[in-house]
Tab-separated table of C-alpha atoms in Angstrom:
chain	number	residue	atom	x	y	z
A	1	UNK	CA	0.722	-13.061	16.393
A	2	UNK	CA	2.811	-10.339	15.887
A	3	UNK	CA	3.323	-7.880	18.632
A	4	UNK	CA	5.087	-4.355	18.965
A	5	UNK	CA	5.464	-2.937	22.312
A	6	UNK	CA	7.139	0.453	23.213
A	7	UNK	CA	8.247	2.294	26.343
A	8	UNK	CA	8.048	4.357	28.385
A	9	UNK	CA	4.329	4.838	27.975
A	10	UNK	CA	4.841	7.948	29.336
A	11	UNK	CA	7.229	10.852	29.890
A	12	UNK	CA	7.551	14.453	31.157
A	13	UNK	CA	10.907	16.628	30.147
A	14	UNK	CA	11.620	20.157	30.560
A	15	UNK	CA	11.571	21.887	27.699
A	16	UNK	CA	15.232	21.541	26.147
A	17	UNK	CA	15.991	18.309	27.258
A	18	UNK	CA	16.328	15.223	25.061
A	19	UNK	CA	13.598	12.141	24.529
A	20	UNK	CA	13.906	8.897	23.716
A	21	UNK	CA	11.586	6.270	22.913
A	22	UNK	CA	12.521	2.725	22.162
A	23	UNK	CA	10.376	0.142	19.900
A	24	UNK	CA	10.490	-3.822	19.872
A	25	UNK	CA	8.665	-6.224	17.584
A	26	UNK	CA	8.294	-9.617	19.032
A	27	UNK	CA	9.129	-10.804	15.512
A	28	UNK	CA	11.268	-9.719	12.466
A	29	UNK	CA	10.103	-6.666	10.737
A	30	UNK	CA	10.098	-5.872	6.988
A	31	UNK	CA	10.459	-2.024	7.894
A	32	UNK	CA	9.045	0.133	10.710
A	33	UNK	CA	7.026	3.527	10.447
A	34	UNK	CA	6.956	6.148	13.094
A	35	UNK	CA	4.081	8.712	13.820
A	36	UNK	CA	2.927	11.467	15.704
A	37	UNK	CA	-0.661	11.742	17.311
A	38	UNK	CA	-1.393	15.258	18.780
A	39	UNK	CA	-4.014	15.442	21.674
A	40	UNK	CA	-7.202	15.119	20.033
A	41	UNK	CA	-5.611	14.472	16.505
A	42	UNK	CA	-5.164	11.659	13.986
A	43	UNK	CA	-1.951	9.638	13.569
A	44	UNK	CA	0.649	11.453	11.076
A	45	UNK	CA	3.232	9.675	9.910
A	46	UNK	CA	6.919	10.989	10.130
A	47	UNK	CA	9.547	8.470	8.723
A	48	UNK	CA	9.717	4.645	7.535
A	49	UNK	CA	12.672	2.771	8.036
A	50	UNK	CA	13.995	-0.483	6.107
A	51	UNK	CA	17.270	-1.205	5.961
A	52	UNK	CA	19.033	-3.402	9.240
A	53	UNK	CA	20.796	-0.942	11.174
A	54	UNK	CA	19.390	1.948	9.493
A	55	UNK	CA	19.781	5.618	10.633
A	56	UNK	CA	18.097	8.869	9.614
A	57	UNK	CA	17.772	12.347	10.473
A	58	UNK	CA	15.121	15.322	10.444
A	59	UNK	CA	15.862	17.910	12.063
A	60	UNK	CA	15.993	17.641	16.120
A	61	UNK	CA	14.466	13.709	15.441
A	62	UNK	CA	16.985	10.861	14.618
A	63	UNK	CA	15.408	7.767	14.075
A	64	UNK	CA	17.124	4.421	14.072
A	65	UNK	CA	16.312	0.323	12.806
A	66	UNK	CA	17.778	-2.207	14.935
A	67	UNK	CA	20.494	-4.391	13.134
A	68	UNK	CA	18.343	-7.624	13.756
A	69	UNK	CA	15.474	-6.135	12.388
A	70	UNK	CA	13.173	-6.144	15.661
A	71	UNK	CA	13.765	-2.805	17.297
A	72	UNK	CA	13.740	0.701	17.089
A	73	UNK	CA	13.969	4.092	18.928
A	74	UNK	CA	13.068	8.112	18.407
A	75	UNK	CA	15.373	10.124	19.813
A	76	UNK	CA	14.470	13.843	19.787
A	77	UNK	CA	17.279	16.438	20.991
A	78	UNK	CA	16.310	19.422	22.798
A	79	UNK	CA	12.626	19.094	23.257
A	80	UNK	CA	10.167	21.755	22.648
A	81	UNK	CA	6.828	22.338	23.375
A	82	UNK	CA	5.420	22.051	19.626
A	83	UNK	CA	6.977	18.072	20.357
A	84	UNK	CA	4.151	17.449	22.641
A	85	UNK	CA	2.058	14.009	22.056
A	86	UNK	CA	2.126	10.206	21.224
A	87	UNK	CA	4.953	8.738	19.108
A	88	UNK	CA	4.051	5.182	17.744
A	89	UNK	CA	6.209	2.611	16.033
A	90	UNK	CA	4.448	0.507	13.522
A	91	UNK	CA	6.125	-2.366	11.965
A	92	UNK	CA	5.223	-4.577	8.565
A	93	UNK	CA	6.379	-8.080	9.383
A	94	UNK	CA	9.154	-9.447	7.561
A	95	UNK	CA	7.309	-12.618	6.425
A	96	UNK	CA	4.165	-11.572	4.580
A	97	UNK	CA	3.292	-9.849	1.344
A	98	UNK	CA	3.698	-5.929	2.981
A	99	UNK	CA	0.290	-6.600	4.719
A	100	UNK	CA	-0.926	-5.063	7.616
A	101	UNK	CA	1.006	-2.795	9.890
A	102	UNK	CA	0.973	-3.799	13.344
A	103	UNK	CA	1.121	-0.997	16.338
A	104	UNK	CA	3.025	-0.403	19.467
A	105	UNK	CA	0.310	1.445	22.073
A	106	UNK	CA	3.095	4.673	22.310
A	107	UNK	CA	4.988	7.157	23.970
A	108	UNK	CA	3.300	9.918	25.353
A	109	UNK	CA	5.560	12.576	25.735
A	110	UNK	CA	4.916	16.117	27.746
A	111	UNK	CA	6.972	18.670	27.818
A	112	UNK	CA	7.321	21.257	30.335
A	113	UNK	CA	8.163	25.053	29.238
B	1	UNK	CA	-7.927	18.881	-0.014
B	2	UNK	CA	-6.895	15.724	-1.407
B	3	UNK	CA	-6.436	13.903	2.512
B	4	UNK	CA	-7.765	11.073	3.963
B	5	UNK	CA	-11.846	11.358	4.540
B	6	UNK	CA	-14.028	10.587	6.522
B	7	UNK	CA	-18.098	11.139	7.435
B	8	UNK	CA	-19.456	11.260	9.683
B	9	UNK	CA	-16.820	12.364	12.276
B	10	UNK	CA	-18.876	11.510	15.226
B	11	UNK	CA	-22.073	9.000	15.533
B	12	UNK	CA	-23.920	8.375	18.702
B	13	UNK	CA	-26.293	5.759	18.751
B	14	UNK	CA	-28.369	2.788	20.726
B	15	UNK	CA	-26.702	-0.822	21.478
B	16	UNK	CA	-28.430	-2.853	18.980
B	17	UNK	CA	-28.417	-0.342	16.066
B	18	UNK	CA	-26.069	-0.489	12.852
B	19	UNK	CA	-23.650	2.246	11.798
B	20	UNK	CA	-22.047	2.252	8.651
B	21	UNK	CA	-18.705	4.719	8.385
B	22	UNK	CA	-16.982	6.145	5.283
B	23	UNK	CA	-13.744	6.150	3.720
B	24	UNK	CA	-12.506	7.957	0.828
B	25	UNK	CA	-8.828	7.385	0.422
B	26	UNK	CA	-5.806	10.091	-0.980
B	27	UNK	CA	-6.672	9.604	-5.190
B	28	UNK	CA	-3.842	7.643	-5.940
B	29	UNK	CA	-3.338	5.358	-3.377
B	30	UNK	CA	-4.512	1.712	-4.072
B	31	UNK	CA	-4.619	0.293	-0.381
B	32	UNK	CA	-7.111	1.110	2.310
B	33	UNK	CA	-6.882	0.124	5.738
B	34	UNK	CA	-9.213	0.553	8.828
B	35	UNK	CA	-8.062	0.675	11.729
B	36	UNK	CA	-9.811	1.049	15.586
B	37	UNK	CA	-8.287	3.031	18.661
B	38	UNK	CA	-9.548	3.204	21.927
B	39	UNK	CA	-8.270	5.795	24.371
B	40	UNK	CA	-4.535	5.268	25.539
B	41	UNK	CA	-4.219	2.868	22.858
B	42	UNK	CA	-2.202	2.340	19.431
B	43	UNK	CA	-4.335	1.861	16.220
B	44	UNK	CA	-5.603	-1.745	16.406
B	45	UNK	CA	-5.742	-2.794	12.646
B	46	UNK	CA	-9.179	-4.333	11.432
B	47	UNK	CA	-8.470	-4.887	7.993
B	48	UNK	CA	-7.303	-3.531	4.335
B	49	UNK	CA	-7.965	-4.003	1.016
B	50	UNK	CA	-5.769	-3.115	-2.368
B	51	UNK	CA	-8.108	-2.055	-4.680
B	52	UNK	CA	-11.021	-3.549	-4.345
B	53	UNK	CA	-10.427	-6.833	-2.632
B	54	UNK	CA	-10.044	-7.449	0.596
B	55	UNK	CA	-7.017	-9.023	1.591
B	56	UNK	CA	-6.820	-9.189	5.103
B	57	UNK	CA	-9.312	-9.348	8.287
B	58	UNK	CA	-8.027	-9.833	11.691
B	59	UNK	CA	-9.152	-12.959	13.203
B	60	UNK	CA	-9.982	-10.579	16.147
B	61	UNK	CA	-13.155	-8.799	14.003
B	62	UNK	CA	-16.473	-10.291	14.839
B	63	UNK	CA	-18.795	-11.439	12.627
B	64	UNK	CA	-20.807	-8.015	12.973
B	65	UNK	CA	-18.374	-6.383	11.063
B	66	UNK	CA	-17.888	-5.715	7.276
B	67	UNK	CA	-16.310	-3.570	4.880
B	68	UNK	CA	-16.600	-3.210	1.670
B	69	UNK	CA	-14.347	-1.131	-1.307
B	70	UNK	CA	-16.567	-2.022	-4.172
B	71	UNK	CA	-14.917	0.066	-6.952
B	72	UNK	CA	-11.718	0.056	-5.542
B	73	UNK	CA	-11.903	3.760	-4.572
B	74	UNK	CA	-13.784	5.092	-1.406
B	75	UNK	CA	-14.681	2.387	1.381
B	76	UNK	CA	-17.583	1.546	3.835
B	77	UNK	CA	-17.089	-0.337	7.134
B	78	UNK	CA	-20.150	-1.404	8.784
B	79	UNK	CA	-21.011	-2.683	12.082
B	80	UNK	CA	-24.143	-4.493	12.902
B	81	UNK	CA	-26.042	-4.787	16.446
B	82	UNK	CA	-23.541	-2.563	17.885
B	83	UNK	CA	-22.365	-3.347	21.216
B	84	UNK	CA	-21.289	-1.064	23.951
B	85	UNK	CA	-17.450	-2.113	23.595
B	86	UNK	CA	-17.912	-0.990	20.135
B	87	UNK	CA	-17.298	2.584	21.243
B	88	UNK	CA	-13.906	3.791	19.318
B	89	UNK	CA	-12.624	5.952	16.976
B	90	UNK	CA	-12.533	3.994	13.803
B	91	UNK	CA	-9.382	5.313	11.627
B	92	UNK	CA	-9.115	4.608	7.844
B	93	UNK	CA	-5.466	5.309	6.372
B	94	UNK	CA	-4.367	4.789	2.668
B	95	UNK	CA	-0.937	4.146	1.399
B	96	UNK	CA	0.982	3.331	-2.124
B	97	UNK	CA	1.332	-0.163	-3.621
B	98	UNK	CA	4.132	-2.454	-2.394
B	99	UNK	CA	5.766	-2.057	-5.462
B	100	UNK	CA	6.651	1.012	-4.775
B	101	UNK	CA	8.238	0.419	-1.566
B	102	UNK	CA	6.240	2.647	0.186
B	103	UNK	CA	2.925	0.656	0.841
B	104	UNK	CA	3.771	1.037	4.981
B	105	UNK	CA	3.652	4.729	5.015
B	106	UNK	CA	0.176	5.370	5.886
B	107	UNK	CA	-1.866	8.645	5.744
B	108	UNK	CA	-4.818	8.618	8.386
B	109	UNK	CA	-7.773	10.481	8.201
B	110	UNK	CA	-9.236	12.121	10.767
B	111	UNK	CA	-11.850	9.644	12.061
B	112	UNK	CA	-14.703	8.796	13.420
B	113	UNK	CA	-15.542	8.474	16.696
B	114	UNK	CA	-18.566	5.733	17.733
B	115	UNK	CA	-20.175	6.393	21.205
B	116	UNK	CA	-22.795	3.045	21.519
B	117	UNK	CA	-25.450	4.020	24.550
């Protein structure tokens, strides 16, 4: 079946320094979704993605959609400590009726003041 | 607050016993998903319904689980004989129709956490 992996699993900055996070779906994806767990919180979700090679913007966060459809990464600029927690990639797969979204297991990111 | 429900936000009880969970979804979103996390973990999806049919179950799920979204609005997920490895939180999310393009942007609630003694 469909898998979604992501790395690091892990990652410690100092506050002001910038964070990446890179997705990739064993298969072709339909679109991807990032979110944001907080310590002790639920998943929120933050920005979907759909077009190959696909770029967009909030704020400090650009997110971007592989051209082949099967990756992704996070990249947040200048950390700060309100970007503490674990960022997941979820992806729809590009085969089936906009099912079931399918996981990566995250980046948890800490960030030093 | 028109989020993502869920009761009761924490159940402890004995291996063999059955637990049933509730979901009531944002008003005017047609799907439903569940989905299970374990510590360390992404959300591992269980299944989803749009309305109220169930259109997916992962082949994973045993047999001791069910859930049902009988009027197409707020969902139950049930688990019988719980196990110990049952011990989760179990995450329902809604989201818009595919038609509108939007059906992968999912809004979780807050869970509910199953501790099986």
């Amino acid at each position: 079946g469909q898998q979604v992996m992501q790395i690091p699993q892990y990652q410690h900055v100092q506050e002001g320094e910038d964070f990446t996070t890179y997705c990739n779906s064993s298969t072709t994806l339909s679109n991807i979704q990032w979110y944001k767990q907080r310590p002790g919180g639920h998943p929120v979700f933050l920005i979907q993605l759909v077009k190959s090679g696909e770029v967009k913007k909030q704020k400090r966060l650009t997110f971007q959609f592989g051209e082949a459809k099967k990756n992704s990464s996070l990249h947040i600029t200048a950390t700060q400590t309100t970007d503490v927690g674990t960022y997941f990639c979820a992806g729809q797969a590009g085969n089936t009726n906009a099912g079931k979204s399918t996981f990566g297991d995250g980046t948890t990111l800490t960030v030093k003041p | 607050d028109t989020g993502v429900s869920q009761d009761p936000r924490h159940k402890i009880t004995k291996r063999g016993q059955n637990v049933t969970f509730r979901c009531d979804p944002i008003s005017e979103h047609n799907r439903l998903y569940w989905y299970r996390q374990t510590l360390g973990q992404g959300p591992e999806f269980l299944t989803y319904f749009q309305n109220e049919a169930q259109l997916e179950k992962s082949r994973l799920l045993s047999d001791r689980f069910s859930a049902e979204r009988p009027k197409g609005s707020f969902s139950t997920l049930e688990i019988q004989r719980t196990e110990q490895g049952d011990s989760a939180m179990y995450l329902c999310a809604s989201s818009l129709s595919r038609w509108t393009g939007r059906a992968g942007e999912l809004f979780f609630g807050e869970g509910s956490r199953l501790t099986v003694l």
